[in-house]
PDB file of C-alpha atoms in Angstrom:
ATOM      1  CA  UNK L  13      41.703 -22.450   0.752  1.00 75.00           C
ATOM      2  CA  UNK L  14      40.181 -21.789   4.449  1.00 89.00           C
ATOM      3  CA  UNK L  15      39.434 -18.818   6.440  1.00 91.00           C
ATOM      4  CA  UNK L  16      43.582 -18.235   7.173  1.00 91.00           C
ATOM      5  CA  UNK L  17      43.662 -17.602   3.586  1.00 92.00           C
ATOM      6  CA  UNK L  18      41.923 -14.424   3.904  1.00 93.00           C
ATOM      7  CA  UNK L  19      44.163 -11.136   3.924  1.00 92.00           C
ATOM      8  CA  UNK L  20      43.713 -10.046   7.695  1.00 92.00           C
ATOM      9  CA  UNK L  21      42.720  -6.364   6.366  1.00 91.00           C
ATOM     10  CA  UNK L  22      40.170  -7.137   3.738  1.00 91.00           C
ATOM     11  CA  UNK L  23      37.839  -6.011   6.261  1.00 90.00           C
ATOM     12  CA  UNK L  24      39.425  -2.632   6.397  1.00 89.00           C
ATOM     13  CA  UNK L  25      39.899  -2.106   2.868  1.00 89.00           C
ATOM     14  CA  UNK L  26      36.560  -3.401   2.194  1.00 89.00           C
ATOM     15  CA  UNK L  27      35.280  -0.684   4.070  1.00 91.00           C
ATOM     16  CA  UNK L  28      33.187   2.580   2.612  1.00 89.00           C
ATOM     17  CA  UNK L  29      35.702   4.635   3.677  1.00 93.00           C
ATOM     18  CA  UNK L  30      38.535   2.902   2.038  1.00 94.00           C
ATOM     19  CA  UNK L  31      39.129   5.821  -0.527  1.00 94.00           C
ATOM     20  CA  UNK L  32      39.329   8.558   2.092  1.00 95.00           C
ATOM     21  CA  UNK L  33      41.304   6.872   4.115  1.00 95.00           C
ATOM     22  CA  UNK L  34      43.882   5.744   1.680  1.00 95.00           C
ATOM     23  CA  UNK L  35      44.065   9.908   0.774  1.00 95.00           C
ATOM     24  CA  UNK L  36      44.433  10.700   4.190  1.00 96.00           C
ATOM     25  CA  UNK L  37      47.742   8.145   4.849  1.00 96.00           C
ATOM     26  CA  UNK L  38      48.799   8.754   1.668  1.00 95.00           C
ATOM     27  CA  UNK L  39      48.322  12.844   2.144  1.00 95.00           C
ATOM     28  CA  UNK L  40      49.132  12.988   5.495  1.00 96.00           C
ATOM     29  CA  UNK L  41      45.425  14.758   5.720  1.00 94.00           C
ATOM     30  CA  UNK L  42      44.442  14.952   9.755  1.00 94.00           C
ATOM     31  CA  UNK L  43      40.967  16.829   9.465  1.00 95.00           C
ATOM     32  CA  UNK L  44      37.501  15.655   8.724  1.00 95.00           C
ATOM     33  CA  UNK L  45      37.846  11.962   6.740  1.00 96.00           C
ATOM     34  CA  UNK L  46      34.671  10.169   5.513  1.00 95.00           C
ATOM     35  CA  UNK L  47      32.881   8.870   2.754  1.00 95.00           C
ATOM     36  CA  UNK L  48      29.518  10.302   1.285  1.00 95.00           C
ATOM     37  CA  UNK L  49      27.418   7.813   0.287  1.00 93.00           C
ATOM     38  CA  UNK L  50      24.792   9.314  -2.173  1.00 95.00           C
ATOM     39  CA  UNK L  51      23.993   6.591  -5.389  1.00 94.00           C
ATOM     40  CA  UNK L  52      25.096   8.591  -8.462  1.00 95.00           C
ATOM     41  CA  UNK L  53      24.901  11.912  -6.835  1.00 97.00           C
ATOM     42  CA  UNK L  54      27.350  11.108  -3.956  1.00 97.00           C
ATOM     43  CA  UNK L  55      30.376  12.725  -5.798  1.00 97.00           C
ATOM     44  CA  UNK L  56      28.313  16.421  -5.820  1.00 98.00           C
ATOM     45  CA  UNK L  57      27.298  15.715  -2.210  1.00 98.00           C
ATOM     46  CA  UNK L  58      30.927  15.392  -1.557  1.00 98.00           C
ATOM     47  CA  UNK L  59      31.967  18.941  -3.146  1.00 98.00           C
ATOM     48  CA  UNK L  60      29.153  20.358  -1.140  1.00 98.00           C
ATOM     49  CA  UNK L  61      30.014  18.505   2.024  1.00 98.00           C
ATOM     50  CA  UNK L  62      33.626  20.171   1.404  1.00 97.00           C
ATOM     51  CA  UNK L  63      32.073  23.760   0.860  1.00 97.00           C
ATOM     52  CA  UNK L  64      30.181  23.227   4.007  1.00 97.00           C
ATOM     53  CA  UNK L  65      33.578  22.718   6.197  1.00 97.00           C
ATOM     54  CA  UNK L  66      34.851  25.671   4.810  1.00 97.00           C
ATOM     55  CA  UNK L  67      32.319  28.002   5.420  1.00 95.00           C
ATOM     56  CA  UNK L  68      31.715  26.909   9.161  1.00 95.00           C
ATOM     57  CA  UNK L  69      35.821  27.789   9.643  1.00 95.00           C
ATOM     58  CA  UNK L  70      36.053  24.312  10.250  1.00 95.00           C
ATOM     59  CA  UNK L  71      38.848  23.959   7.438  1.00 96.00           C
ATOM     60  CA  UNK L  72      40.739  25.846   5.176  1.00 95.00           C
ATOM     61  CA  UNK L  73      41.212  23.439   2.522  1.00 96.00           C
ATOM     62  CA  UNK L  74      39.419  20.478   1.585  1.00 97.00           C
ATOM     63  CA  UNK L  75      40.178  17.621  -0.538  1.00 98.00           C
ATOM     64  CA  UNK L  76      36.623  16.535  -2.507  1.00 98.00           C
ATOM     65  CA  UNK L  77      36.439  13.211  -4.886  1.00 97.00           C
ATOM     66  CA  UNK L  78      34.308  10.173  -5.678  1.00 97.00           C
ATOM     67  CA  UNK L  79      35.019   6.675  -7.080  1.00 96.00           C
ATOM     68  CA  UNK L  80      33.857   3.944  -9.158  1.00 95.00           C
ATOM     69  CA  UNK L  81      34.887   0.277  -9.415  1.00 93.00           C
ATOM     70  CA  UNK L  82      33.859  -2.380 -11.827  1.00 93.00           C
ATOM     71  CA  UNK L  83      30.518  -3.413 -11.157  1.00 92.00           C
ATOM     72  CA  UNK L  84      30.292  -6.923 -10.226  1.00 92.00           C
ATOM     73  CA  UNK L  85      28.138  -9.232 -12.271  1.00 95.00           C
ATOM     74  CA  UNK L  86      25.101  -9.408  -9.870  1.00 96.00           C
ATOM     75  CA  UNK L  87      24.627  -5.923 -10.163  1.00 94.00           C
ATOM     76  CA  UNK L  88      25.322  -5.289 -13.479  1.00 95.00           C
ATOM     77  CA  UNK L  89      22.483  -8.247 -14.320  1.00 96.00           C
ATOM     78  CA  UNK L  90      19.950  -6.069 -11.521  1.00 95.00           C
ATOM     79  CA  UNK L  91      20.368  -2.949 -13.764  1.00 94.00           C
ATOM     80  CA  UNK L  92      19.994  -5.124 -16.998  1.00 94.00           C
ATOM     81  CA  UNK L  93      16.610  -6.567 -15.228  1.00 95.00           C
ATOM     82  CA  UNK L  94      15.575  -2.938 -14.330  1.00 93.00           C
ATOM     83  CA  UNK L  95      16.088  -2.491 -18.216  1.00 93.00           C
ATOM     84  CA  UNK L  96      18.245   0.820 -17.768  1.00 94.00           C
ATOM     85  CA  UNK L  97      21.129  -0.531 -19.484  1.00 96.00           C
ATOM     86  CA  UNK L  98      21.809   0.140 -23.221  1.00 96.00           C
ATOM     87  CA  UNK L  99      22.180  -3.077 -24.798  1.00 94.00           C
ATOM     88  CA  UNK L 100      24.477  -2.029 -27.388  1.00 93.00           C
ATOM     89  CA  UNK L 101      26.786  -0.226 -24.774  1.00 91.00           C
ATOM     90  CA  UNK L 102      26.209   3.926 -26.414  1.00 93.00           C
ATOM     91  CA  UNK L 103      25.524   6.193 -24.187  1.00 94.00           C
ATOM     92  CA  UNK L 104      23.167   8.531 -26.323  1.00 96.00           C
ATOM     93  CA  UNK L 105      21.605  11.004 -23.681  1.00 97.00           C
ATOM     94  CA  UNK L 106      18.621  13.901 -24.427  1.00 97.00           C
ATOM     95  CA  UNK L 107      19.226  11.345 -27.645  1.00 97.00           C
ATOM     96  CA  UNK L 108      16.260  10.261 -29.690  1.00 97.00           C
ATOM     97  CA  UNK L 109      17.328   6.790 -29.998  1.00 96.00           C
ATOM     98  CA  UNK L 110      18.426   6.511 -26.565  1.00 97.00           C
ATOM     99  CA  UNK L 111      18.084   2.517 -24.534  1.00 95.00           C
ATOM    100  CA  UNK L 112      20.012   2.889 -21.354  1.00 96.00           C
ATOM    101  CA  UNK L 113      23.067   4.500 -19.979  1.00 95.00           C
ATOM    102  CA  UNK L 114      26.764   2.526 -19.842  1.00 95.00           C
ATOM    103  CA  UNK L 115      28.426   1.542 -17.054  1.00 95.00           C
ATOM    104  CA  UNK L 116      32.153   3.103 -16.329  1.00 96.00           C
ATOM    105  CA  UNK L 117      34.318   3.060 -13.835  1.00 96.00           C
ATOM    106  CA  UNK L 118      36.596   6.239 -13.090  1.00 96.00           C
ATOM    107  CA  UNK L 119      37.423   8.667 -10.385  1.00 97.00           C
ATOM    108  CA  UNK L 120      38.265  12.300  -9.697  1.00 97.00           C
ATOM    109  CA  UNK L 121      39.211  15.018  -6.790  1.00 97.00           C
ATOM    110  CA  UNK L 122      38.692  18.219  -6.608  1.00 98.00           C
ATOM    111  CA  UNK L 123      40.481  20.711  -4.044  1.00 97.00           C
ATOM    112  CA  UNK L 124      38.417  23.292  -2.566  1.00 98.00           C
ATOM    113  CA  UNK L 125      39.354  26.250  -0.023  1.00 97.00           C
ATOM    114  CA  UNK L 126      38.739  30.139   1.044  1.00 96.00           C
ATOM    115  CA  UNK L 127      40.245  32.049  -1.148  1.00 94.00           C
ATOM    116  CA  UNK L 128      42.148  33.592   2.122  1.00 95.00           C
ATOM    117  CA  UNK L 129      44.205  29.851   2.051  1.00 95.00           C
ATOM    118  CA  UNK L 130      44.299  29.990  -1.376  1.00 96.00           C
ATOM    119  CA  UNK L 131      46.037  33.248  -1.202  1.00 95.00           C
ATOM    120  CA  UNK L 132      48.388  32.010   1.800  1.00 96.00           C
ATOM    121  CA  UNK L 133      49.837  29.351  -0.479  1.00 95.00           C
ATOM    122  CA  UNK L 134      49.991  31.429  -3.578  1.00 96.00           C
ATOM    123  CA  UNK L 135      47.313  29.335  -5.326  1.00 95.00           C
ATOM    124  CA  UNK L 136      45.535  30.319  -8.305  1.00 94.00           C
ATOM    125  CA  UNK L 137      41.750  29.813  -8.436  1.00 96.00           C
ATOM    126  CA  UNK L 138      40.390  27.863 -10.881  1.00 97.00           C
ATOM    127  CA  UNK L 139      36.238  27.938  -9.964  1.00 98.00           C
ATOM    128  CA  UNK L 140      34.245  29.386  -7.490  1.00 98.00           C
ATOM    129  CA  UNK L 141      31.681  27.191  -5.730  1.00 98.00           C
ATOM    130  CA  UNK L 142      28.636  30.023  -5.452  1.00 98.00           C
ATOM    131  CA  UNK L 143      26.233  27.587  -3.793  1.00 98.00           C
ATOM    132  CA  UNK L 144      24.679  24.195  -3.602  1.00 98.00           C
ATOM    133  CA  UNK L 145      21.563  21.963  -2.274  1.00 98.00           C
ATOM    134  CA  UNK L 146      20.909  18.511  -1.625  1.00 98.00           C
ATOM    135  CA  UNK L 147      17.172  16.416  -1.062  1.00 98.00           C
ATOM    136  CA  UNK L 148      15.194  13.595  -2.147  1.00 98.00           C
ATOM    137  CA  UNK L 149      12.074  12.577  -3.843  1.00 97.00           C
ATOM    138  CA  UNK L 150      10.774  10.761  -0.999  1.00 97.00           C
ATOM    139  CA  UNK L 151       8.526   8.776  -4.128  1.00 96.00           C
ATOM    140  CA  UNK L 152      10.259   5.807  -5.331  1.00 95.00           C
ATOM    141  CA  UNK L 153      13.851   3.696  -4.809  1.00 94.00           C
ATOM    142  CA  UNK L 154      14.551   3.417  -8.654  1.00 93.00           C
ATOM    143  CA  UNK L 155      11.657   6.344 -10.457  1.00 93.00           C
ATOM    144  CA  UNK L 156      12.772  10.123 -10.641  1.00 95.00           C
ATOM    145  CA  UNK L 157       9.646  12.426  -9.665  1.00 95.00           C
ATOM    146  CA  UNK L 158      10.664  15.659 -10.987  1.00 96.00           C
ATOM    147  CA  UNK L 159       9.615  17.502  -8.270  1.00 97.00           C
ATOM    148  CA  UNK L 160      12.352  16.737  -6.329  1.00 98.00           C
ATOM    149  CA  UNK L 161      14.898  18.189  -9.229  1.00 98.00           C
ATOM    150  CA  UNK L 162      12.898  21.166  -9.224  1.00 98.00           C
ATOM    151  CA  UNK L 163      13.458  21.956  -5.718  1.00 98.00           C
ATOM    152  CA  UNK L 164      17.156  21.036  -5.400  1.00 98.00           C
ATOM    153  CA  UNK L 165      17.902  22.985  -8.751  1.00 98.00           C
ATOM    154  CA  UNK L 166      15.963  26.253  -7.076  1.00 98.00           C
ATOM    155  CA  UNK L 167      17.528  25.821  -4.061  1.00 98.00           C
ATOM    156  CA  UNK L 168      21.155  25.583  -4.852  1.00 98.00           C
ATOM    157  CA  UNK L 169      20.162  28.709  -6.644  1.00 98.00           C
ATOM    158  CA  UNK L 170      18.925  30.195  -3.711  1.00 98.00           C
ATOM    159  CA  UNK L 171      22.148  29.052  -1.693  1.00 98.00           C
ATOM    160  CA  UNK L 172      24.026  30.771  -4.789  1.00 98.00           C
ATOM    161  CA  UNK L 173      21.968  34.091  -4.467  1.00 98.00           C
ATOM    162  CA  UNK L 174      21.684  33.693  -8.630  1.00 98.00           C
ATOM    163  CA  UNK L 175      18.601  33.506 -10.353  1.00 98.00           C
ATOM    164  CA  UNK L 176      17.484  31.192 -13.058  1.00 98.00           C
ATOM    165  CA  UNK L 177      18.413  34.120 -15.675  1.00 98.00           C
ATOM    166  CA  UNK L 178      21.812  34.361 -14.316  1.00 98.00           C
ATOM    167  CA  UNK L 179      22.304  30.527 -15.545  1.00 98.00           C
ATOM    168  CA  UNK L 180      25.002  30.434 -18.592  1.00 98.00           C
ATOM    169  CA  UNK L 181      24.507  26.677 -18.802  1.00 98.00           C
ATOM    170  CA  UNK L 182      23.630  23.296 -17.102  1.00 98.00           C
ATOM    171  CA  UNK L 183      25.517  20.168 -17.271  1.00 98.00           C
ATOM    172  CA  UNK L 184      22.600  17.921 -16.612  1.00 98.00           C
ATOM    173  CA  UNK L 185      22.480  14.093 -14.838  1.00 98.00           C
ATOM    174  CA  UNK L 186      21.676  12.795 -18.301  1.00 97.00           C
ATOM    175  CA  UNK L 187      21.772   9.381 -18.398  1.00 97.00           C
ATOM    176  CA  UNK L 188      20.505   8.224 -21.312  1.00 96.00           C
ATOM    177  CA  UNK L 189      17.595   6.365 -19.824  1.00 96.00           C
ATOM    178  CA  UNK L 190      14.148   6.989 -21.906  1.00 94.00           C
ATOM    179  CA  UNK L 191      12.273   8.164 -18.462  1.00 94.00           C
ATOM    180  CA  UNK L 192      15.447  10.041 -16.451  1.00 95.00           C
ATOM    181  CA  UNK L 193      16.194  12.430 -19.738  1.00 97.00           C
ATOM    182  CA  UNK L 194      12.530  13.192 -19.794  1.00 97.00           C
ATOM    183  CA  UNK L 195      11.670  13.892 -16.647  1.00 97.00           C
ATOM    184  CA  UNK L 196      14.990  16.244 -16.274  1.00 98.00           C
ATOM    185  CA  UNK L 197      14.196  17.789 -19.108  1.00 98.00           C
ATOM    186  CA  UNK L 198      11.199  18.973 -17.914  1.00 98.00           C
ATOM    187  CA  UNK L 199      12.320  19.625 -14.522  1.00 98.00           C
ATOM    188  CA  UNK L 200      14.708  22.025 -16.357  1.00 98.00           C
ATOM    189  CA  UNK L 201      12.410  23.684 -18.580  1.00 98.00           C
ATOM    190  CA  UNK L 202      10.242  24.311 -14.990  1.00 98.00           C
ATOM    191  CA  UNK L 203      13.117  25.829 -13.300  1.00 98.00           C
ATOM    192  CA  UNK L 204      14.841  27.859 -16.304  1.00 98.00           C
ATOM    193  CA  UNK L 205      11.923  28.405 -19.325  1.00 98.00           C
ATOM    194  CA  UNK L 206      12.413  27.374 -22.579  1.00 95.00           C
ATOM    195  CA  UNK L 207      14.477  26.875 -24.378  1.00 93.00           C
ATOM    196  CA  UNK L 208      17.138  27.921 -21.455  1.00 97.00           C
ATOM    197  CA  UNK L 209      20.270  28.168 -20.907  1.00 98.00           C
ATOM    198  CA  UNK L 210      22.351  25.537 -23.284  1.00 98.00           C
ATOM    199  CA  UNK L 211      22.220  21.736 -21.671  1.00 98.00           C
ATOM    200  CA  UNK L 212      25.117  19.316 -21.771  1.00 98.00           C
ATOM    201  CA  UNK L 213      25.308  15.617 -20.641  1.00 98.00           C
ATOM    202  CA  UNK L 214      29.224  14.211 -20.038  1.00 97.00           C
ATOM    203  CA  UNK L 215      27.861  10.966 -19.738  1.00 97.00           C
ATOM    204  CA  UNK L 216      27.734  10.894 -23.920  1.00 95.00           C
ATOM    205  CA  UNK L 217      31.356  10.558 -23.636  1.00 95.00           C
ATOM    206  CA  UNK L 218      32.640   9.621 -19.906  1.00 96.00           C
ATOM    207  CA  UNK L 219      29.720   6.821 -19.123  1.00 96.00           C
ATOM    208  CA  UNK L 220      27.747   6.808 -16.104  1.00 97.00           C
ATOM    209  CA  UNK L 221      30.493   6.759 -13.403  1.00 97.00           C
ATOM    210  CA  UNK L 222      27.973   6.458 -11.043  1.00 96.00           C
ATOM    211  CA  UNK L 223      29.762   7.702  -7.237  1.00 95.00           C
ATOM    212  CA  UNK L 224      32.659   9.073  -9.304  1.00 97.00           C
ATOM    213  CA  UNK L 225      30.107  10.936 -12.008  1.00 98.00           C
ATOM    214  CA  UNK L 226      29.265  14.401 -10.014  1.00 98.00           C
ATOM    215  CA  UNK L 227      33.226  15.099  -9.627  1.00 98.00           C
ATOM    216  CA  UNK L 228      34.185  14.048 -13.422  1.00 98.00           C
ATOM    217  CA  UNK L 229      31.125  16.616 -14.511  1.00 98.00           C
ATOM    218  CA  UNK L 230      31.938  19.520 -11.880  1.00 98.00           C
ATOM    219  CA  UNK L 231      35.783  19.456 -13.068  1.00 98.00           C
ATOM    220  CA  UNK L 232      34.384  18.838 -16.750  1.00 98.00           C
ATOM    221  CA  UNK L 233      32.507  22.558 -15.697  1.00 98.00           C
ATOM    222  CA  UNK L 234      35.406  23.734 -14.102  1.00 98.00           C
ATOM    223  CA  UNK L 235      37.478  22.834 -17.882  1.00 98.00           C
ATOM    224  CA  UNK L 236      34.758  24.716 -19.459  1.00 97.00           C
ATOM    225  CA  UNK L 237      35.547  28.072 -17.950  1.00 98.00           C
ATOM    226  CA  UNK L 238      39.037  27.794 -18.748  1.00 97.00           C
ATOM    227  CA  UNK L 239      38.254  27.704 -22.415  1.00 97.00           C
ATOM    228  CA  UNK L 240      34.996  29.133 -22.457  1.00 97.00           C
ATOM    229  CA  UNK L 241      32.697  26.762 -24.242  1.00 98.00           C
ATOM    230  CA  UNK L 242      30.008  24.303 -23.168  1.00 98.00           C
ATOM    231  CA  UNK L 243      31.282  20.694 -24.285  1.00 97.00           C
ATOM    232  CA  UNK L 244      28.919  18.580 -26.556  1.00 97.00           C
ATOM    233  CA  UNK L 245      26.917  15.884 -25.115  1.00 97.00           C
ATOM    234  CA  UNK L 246      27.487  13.703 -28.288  1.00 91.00           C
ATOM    235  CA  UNK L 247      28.981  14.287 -31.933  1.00 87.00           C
ATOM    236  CA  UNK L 248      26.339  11.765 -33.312  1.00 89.00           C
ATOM    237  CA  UNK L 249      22.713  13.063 -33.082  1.00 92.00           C
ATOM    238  CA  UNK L 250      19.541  12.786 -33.424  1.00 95.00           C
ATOM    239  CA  UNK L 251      18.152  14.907 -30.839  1.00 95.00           C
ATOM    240  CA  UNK L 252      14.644  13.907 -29.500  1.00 96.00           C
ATOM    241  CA  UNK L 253      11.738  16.984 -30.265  1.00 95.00           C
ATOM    242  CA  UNK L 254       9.738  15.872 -27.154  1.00 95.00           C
ATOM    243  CA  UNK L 255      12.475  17.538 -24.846  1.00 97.00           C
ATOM    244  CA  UNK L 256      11.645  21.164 -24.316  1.00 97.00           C
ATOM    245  CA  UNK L 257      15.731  21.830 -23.701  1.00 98.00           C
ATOM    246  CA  UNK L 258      18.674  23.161 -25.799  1.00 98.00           C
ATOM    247  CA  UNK L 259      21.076  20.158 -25.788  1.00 98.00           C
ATOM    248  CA  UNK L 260      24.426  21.433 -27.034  1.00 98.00           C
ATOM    249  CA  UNK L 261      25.364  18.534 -29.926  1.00 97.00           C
ATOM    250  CA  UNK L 262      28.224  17.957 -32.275  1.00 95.00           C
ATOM    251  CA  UNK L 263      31.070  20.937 -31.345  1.00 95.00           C
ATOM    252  CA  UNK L 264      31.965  22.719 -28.414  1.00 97.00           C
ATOM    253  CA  UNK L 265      29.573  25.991 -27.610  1.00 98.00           C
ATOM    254  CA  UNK L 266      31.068  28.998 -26.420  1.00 98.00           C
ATOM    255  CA  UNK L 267      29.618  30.527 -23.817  1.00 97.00           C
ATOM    256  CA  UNK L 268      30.071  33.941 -21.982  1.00 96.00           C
ATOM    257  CA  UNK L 269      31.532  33.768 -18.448  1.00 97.00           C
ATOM    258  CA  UNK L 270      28.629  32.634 -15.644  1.00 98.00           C
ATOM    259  CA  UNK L 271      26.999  30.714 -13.350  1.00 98.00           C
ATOM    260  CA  UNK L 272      26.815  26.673 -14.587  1.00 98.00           C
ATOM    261  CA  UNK L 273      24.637  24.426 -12.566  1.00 98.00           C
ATOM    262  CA  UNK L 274      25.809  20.524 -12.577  1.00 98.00           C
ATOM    263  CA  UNK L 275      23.002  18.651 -11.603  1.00 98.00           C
ATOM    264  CA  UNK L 276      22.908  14.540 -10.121  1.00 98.00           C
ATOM    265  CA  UNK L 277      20.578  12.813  -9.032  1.00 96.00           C
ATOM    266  CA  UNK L 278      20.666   9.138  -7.694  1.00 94.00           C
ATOM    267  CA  UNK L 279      18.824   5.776  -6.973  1.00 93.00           C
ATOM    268  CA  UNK L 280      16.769   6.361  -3.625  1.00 95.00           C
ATOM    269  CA  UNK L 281      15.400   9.639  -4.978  1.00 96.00           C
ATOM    270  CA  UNK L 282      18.339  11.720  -3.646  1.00 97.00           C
ATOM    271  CA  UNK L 283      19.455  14.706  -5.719  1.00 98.00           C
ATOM    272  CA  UNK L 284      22.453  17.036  -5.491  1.00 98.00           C
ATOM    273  CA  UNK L 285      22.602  20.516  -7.579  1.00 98.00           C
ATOM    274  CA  UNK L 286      26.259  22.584  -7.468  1.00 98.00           C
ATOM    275  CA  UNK L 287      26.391  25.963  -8.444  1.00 98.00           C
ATOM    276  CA  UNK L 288      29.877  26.940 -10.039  1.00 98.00           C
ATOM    277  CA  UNK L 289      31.392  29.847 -11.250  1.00 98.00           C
ATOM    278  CA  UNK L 290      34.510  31.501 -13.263  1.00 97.00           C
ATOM    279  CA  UNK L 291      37.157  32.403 -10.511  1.00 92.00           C
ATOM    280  CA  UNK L 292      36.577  36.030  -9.368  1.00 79.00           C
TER     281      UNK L 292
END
């Protein structure tokens, strides 16, 4: 093989913005088209980048999603170095016996629009987005501070106009790592009390999805509303005493109808906080 072996538009596909593009030919979508690169909280940056567009007038209707590929074998031996990997491949989050988190790969969309378009076409709403925020630690590439959490989670509540009280339940980042789930836990317990409202992790069932993990837990929200319950983060426990949160374990726990916060935070110390809602 030689360089005229190469296909001409690797290049292209190879590109960041491969998956929005491929929606947008595929769609026929003409407006806005770009991809939000955010470490594991790029897929909640993306919903909020959508909500943004909407509320300037911008757009009426926006399609939202995030993406994961296999990671290649360099990487995957990085994260093994960086010892955040579970070696036995469970994913065992807020979890006493908890090693690492487990790679997956996955994707998900979400549609989003004013519920003036979503009336035009007849639509029926399935969430409301009430608010959301976006920052970083500014303290380290690979440690969480906390501090950083705290302020997102406050300030998507802000954005919301909810307060912590109004909070039915949180789906958490919760990634299984021994220092993340601890230092979440406590930014939690900071913003909401304790115990507060009931915590869930989908990682204890999806995997860390990494770009693709904020969408899969904002639609796994969205699923909650529809049957009213709060989705366990694992149906094998042995919940960990240190964490001053109520981690829902082993069935489904129903909830009344509320404000959920879905919470992701990513390598580089950035952090993204959604604030969702039953349709009103």
């Amino acid at each position: 093989t030689g360089p005229l072996d190469v296909p001409p538009l690797l290049g292209a596909t190879a590109c960041e913005n491969a998956p929005p593009a491929a929606a947008s030919l595929r769609l026929g979508l003409k407006g806005p088209s770009k991809a939000i690169v955010g470490a594991c909280a790029g897929g909640s940056m993306a919903i909020a980048d959508a909500a943004e567009l909407i509320r300037s007038g911008r757009c009426g209707i926006v399609l939202a999603g995030g993406t994961q590929a296999p990671m290649p074998a360099s990487l995957m031996a990085a994260y093994r170095n960086l010892r955040v990997l579970s070696p036995d491949q469970r994913a065992l989050p807020f979890d006493l016996r908890r090693r690492g988190f487990t790679f997956a790969s996955g994707a998900g969309a979400m549609v989003l629009e004013s519920l003036d378009h979503a009336r035009e076409r007849g639509a029926r709403p399935l969430a409301t987005l009430l608010g959301s925020a976006s920052n970083n630690d500014a303290a380290d590439i690979a440690r969480p501070s906390g501090e950083g959490a705290v302020s997102c989670m406050r300030q998507a509540l802000d954005d919301a106009r909810v307060d912590p009280t109004d909070i039915v339940a949180i789906n958490a980042h919760g990634t299984g790592t021994h220092l993340n789930d601890i230092v979440e836990a406590r930014a939690i317990a900071e913003v909401f009390g304790t115990p507060g409202p009931p915590v869930t992790s989908s990682k204890g069932v999806l995997g860390h999805t990494s770009a693709a993990a904020g969408v899969l837990e904002a639609i796994a929200v969205v699923l909650g509303f529809a049957h009213g319950v709060v989705p366990p983060t694992a149906i094998d426990a042995e919940p960990d005493p240190a964490l001053p949160i109520d981690v829902v374990w082993d069935r489904p726990r129903p909830v009344a109808p509320g404000p959920v916060l879905s919470t992701s935070f990513g390598l580089g110390g950035v952090n993204c906080s959604l604030v969702l809602a039953p349709p009103r």
